[in-house]
PDB file of C-alpha atoms in Angstrom:
ATOM      1  CA  UNK A   1    -225.356  58.484  65.463  1.00 37.00           C
ATOM      2  CA  UNK A   2    -223.849  60.762  67.740  1.00 48.00           C
ATOM      3  CA  UNK A   3    -225.498  63.265  69.762  1.00 68.00           C
ATOM      4  CA  UNK A   4    -222.013  65.825  68.695  1.00 78.00           C
ATOM      5  CA  UNK A   5    -222.699  68.862  66.535  1.00 84.00           C
ATOM      6  CA  UNK A   6    -220.006  70.897  65.552  1.00 92.00           C
ATOM      7  CA  UNK A   7    -221.703  74.693  66.303  1.00 96.00           C
ATOM      8  CA  UNK A   8    -220.028  76.680  63.597  1.00 96.00           C
ATOM      9  CA  UNK A   9    -222.420  80.114  65.220  1.00 97.00           C
ATOM     10  CA  UNK A  10    -219.532  80.567  67.451  1.00 96.00           C
ATOM     11  CA  UNK A  11    -217.467  82.681  66.538  1.00 94.00           C
ATOM     12  CA  UNK A  12    -214.318  84.998  67.978  1.00 90.00           C
ATOM     13  CA  UNK A  13    -215.896  85.958  70.958  1.00 88.00           C
ATOM     14  CA  UNK A  14    -219.987  85.740  70.427  1.00 94.00           C
ATOM     15  CA  UNK A  15    -222.053  83.854  68.696  1.00 97.00           C
ATOM     16  CA  UNK A  16    -223.763  84.998  65.549  1.00 96.00           C
ATOM     17  CA  UNK A  17    -225.281  82.406  62.714  1.00 96.00           C
ATOM     18  CA  UNK A  18    -227.876  82.267  59.718  1.00 96.00           C
ATOM     19  CA  UNK A  19    -231.451  80.655  61.097  1.00 97.00           C
ATOM     20  CA  UNK A  20    -231.798  77.621  60.443  1.00 94.00           C
ATOM     21  CA  UNK A  21    -228.886  76.245  59.114  1.00 94.00           C
ATOM     22  CA  UNK A  22    -226.040  78.192  62.307  1.00 96.00           C
ATOM     23  CA  UNK A  23    -229.150  78.647  64.519  1.00 97.00           C
ATOM     24  CA  UNK A  24    -231.794  77.563  65.706  1.00 97.00           C
ATOM     25  CA  UNK A  25    -233.776  76.952  68.472  1.00 97.00           C
ATOM     26  CA  UNK A  26    -232.196  73.385  69.463  1.00 97.00           C
ATOM     27  CA  UNK A  27    -228.913  75.173  69.934  1.00 98.00           C
ATOM     28  CA  UNK A  28    -230.126  78.510  71.623  1.00 98.00           C
ATOM     29  CA  UNK A  29    -231.852  76.212  74.057  1.00 98.00           C
ATOM     30  CA  UNK A  30    -228.004  73.702  73.935  1.00 98.00           C
ATOM     31  CA  UNK A  31    -225.844  77.458  74.280  1.00 98.00           C
ATOM     32  CA  UNK A  32    -228.298  78.546  77.276  1.00 98.00           C
ATOM     33  CA  UNK A  33    -228.134  75.307  79.630  1.00 98.00           C
ATOM     34  CA  UNK A  34    -223.659  75.043  78.759  1.00 98.00           C
ATOM     35  CA  UNK A  35    -223.171  78.616  79.844  1.00 98.00           C
ATOM     36  CA  UNK A  36    -225.185  78.019  83.260  1.00 98.00           C
ATOM     37  CA  UNK A  37    -223.274  74.855  83.679  1.00 97.00           C
ATOM     38  CA  UNK A  38    -219.724  76.019  82.862  1.00 97.00           C
ATOM     39  CA  UNK A  39    -220.506  79.520  84.631  1.00 98.00           C
ATOM     40  CA  UNK A  40    -221.620  77.141  87.808  1.00 96.00           C
ATOM     41  CA  UNK A  41    -224.322  80.001  87.196  1.00 97.00           C
ATOM     42  CA  UNK A  42    -227.021  80.096  90.431  1.00 97.00           C
ATOM     43  CA  UNK A  43    -228.757  82.910  88.160  1.00 98.00           C
ATOM     44  CA  UNK A  44    -228.376  84.209  84.662  1.00 98.00           C
ATOM     45  CA  UNK A  45    -229.711  88.027  82.980  1.00 98.00           C
ATOM     46  CA  UNK A  46    -231.789  86.773  80.085  1.00 98.00           C
ATOM     47  CA  UNK A  47    -232.713  90.150  77.467  1.00 98.00           C
ATOM     48  CA  UNK A  48    -233.076  90.247  74.112  1.00 98.00           C
ATOM     49  CA  UNK A  49    -233.681  92.702  71.030  1.00 97.00           C
ATOM     50  CA  UNK A  50    -236.351  93.382  68.734  1.00 95.00           C
ATOM     51  CA  UNK A  51    -235.840  91.356  65.651  1.00 96.00           C
ATOM     52  CA  UNK A  52    -238.470  88.992  64.789  1.00 95.00           C
ATOM     53  CA  UNK A  53    -236.815  85.449  66.346  1.00 97.00           C
ATOM     54  CA  UNK A  54    -235.251  87.273  69.521  1.00 97.00           C
ATOM     55  CA  UNK A  55    -238.080  86.497  71.921  1.00 98.00           C
ATOM     56  CA  UNK A  56    -238.388  82.484  70.274  1.00 98.00           C
ATOM     57  CA  UNK A  57    -234.039  82.042  70.615  1.00 98.00           C
ATOM     58  CA  UNK A  58    -234.303  83.869  74.379  1.00 98.00           C
ATOM     59  CA  UNK A  59    -237.566  81.518  74.867  1.00 98.00           C
ATOM     60  CA  UNK A  60    -235.679  78.266  74.447  1.00 98.00           C
ATOM     61  CA  UNK A  61    -232.176  80.105  75.831  1.00 98.00           C
ATOM     62  CA  UNK A  62    -234.042  80.235  79.369  1.00 98.00           C
ATOM     63  CA  UNK A  63    -235.342  76.687  79.189  1.00 98.00           C
ATOM     64  CA  UNK A  64    -231.952  75.566  78.690  1.00 98.00           C
ATOM     65  CA  UNK A  65    -230.641  77.737  81.528  1.00 98.00           C
ATOM     66  CA  UNK A  66    -233.773  76.315  84.010  1.00 98.00           C
ATOM     67  CA  UNK A  67    -233.485  72.928  82.976  1.00 97.00           C
ATOM     68  CA  UNK A  68    -229.361  73.100  84.331  1.00 97.00           C
ATOM     69  CA  UNK A  69    -231.557  74.237  87.957  1.00 97.00           C
ATOM     70  CA  UNK A  70    -230.165  77.504  86.824  1.00 98.00           C
ATOM     71  CA  UNK A  71    -232.779  80.654  88.141  1.00 98.00           C
ATOM     72  CA  UNK A  72    -233.481  83.556  84.711  1.00 98.00           C
ATOM     73  CA  UNK A  73    -233.916  87.214  85.177  1.00 98.00           C
ATOM     74  CA  UNK A  74    -236.016  87.431  82.613  1.00 98.00           C
ATOM     75  CA  UNK A  75    -235.436  91.897  81.199  1.00 98.00           C
ATOM     76  CA  UNK A  76    -236.977  91.242  78.303  1.00 97.00           C
ATOM     77  CA  UNK A  77    -236.511  93.711  75.362  1.00 97.00           C
ATOM     78  CA  UNK A  78    -233.661  95.653  76.257  1.00 96.00           C
ATOM     79  CA  UNK A  79    -230.351  96.370  74.469  1.00 94.00           C
ATOM     80  CA  UNK A  80    -226.761  95.038  75.187  1.00 95.00           C
ATOM     81  CA  UNK A  81    -225.929  97.481  77.250  1.00 95.00           C
ATOM     82  CA  UNK A  82    -229.352  96.822  79.715  1.00 96.00           C
ATOM     83  CA  UNK A  83    -228.376  93.197  79.938  1.00 97.00           C
ATOM     84  CA  UNK A  84    -224.577  94.287  81.410  1.00 96.00           C
ATOM     85  CA  UNK A  85    -226.474  96.935  83.696  1.00 96.00           C
ATOM     86  CA  UNK A  86    -228.692  93.848  85.276  1.00 97.00           C
ATOM     87  CA  UNK A  87    -226.190  91.421  85.189  1.00 98.00           C
ATOM     88  CA  UNK A  88    -223.639  93.987  87.396  1.00 96.00           C
ATOM     89  CA  UNK A  89    -227.165  95.049  89.264  1.00 96.00           C
ATOM     90  CA  UNK A  90    -229.104  91.897  90.136  1.00 97.00           C
ATOM     91  CA  UNK A  91    -225.928  90.217  91.082  1.00 97.00           C
ATOM     92  CA  UNK A  92    -226.281  87.131  87.966  1.00 98.00           C
ATOM     93  CA  UNK A  93    -223.646  85.199  87.991  1.00 98.00           C
ATOM     94  CA  UNK A  94    -224.284  85.524  84.614  1.00 98.00           C
ATOM     95  CA  UNK A  95    -225.892  87.322  81.812  1.00 98.00           C
ATOM     96  CA  UNK A  96    -227.398  86.732  78.071  1.00 98.00           C
ATOM     97  CA  UNK A  97    -228.131  89.247  75.483  1.00 98.00           C
ATOM     98  CA  UNK A  98    -230.132  87.521  72.521  1.00 98.00           C
ATOM     99  CA  UNK A  99    -228.923  90.129  69.026  1.00 97.00           C
ATOM    100  CA  UNK A 100    -226.691  90.135  65.699  1.00 90.00           C
ATOM    101  CA  UNK A 101    -225.490  93.411  66.411  1.00 89.00           C
ATOM    102  CA  UNK A 102    -225.236  94.998  63.500  1.00 88.00           C
ATOM    103  CA  UNK A 103    -225.057  91.753  61.329  1.00 89.00           C
ATOM    104  CA  UNK A 104    -228.449  91.481  58.773  1.00 92.00           C
ATOM    105  CA  UNK A 105    -232.029  90.326  59.347  1.00 93.00           C
ATOM    106  CA  UNK A 106    -231.581  86.331  58.647  1.00 96.00           C
ATOM    107  CA  UNK A 107    -229.309  86.301  61.144  1.00 96.00           C
ATOM    108  CA  UNK A 108    -228.938  85.972  65.229  1.00 98.00           C
ATOM    109  CA  UNK A 109    -226.757  85.236  68.141  1.00 97.00           C
ATOM    110  CA  UNK A 110    -225.497  85.604  71.918  1.00 98.00           C
ATOM    111  CA  UNK A 111    -223.560  88.831  73.653  1.00 97.00           C
ATOM    112  CA  UNK A 112    -221.830  86.223  76.708  1.00 98.00           C
ATOM    113  CA  UNK A 113    -220.952  87.674  80.263  1.00 98.00           C
ATOM    114  CA  UNK A 114    -220.028  85.914  83.436  1.00 98.00           C
ATOM    115  CA  UNK A 115    -220.726  87.782  86.965  1.00 97.00           C
ATOM    116  CA  UNK A 116    -220.232  91.284  86.844  1.00 96.00           C
ATOM    117  CA  UNK A 117    -220.707  91.679  83.233  1.00 96.00           C
ATOM    118  CA  UNK A 118    -216.972  90.803  82.602  1.00 97.00           C
ATOM    119  CA  UNK A 119    -216.253  88.922  79.794  1.00 96.00           C
ATOM    120  CA  UNK A 120    -215.382  85.459  78.981  1.00 97.00           C
ATOM    121  CA  UNK A 121    -212.543  83.385  79.225  1.00 97.00           C
ATOM    122  CA  UNK A 122    -211.564  82.347  75.808  1.00 96.00           C
ATOM    123  CA  UNK A 123    -211.247  78.834  77.849  1.00 97.00           C
ATOM    124  CA  UNK A 124    -214.510  79.487  79.330  1.00 97.00           C
ATOM    125  CA  UNK A 125    -215.720  80.280  75.999  1.00 97.00           C
ATOM    126  CA  UNK A 126    -214.664  77.362  74.097  1.00 97.00           C
ATOM    127  CA  UNK A 127    -216.195  74.836  77.382  1.00 97.00           C
ATOM    128  CA  UNK A 128    -219.245  76.423  76.414  1.00 98.00           C
ATOM    129  CA  UNK A 129    -219.068  75.277  72.939  1.00 97.00           C
ATOM    130  CA  UNK A 130    -217.417  71.848  73.679  1.00 97.00           C
ATOM    131  CA  UNK A 131    -220.686  71.102  76.086  1.00 97.00           C
ATOM    132  CA  UNK A 132    -223.319  72.902  73.777  1.00 97.00           C
ATOM    133  CA  UNK A 133    -221.590  70.785  70.648  1.00 97.00           C
ATOM    134  CA  UNK A 134    -221.298  67.517  72.957  1.00 96.00           C
ATOM    135  CA  UNK A 135    -225.122  68.140  74.273  1.00 94.00           C
ATOM    136  CA  UNK A 136    -224.156  65.894  76.827  1.00 91.00           C
ATOM    137  CA  UNK A 137    -225.387  68.197  80.683  1.00 95.00           C
ATOM    138  CA  UNK A 138    -224.889  67.575  84.261  1.00 91.00           C
ATOM    139  CA  UNK A 139    -228.006  66.799  86.299  1.00 90.00           C
ATOM    140  CA  UNK A 140    -229.664  69.273  87.984  1.00 87.00           C
ATOM    141  CA  UNK A 141    -231.175  68.777  91.527  1.00 86.00           C
ATOM    142  CA  UNK A 142    -234.070  70.687  90.790  1.00 92.00           C
ATOM    143  CA  UNK A 143    -235.029  73.141  87.458  1.00 95.00           C
ATOM    144  CA  UNK A 144    -234.588  76.957  87.927  1.00 97.00           C
ATOM    145  CA  UNK A 145    -237.771  79.206  87.536  1.00 97.00           C
ATOM    146  CA  UNK A 146    -238.554  82.678  85.266  1.00 98.00           C
ATOM    147  CA  UNK A 147    -238.217  85.936  87.719  1.00 97.00           C
ATOM    148  CA  UNK A 148    -240.259  88.661  85.489  1.00 97.00           C
ATOM    149  CA  UNK A 149    -237.466  91.444  86.225  1.00 97.00           C
ATOM    150  CA  UNK A 150    -238.133  93.762  83.313  1.00 96.00           C
ATOM    151  CA  UNK A 151    -239.982  96.496  86.079  1.00 95.00           C
ATOM    152  CA  UNK A 152    -236.899  96.433  88.287  1.00 95.00           C
ATOM    153  CA  UNK A 153    -233.969  96.330  85.485  1.00 94.00           C
ATOM    154  CA  UNK A 154    -235.999  99.119  83.451  1.00 92.00           C
ATOM    155  CA  UNK A 155    -236.242 101.442  86.754  1.00 93.00           C
ATOM    156  CA  UNK A 156    -232.851 100.722  86.965  1.00 92.00           C
ATOM    157  CA  UNK A 157    -230.936 101.457  83.915  1.00 91.00           C
ATOM    158  CA  UNK A 158    -232.743 105.150  83.660  1.00 92.00           C
ATOM    159  CA  UNK A 159    -232.302 105.591  86.811  1.00 91.00           C
ATOM    160  CA  UNK A 160    -227.927 105.239  85.655  1.00 88.00           C
ATOM    161  CA  UNK A 161    -228.707 107.327  82.848  1.00 90.00           C
ATOM    162  CA  UNK A 162    -230.225 110.104  85.170  1.00 92.00           C
ATOM    163  CA  UNK A 163    -227.299 109.972  87.208  1.00 89.00           C
ATOM    164  CA  UNK A 164    -225.283 110.143  84.640  1.00 89.00           C
ATOM    165  CA  UNK A 165    -226.366 112.781  82.993  1.00 92.00           C
ATOM    166  CA  UNK A 166    -227.276 114.726  85.440  1.00 88.00           C
ATOM    167  CA  UNK A 167    -223.361 114.485  86.415  1.00 81.00           C
TER     168      UNK A 167
END
């Protein structure tokens, strides 16, 4: 039996799928690991929205990222704009926000960016999908760590909002 699995949760620019059918913990792990590998990331900022399933999916993404040898900068409960800010603030190589945005509650997903909070190229996104589908990953020399950046991310984000409002 092949390990290859077509992942229908990959859409044009992000990952979205019906929970249990198109997206689950194993797929989240594979996407996290594939993202860290394809983007050759040393650090990856990770946040999640308020959906009930988001923290669990974030834990699986973090496991995959760490198994790639990449450190996770955990910013916890955060909006998509906060993950973009954290990627830039901490100089992370990539960022993943667990969110299904406006989709119904039975869905969840991910928004993925690279260094500088830049969008992925079509080729990078397709490569992440391919590696996650193949479920064949490179072997790192050591596992990455999860680093708590919740307070630092929040403080930095609030400072930026205050500075913007004060303009």
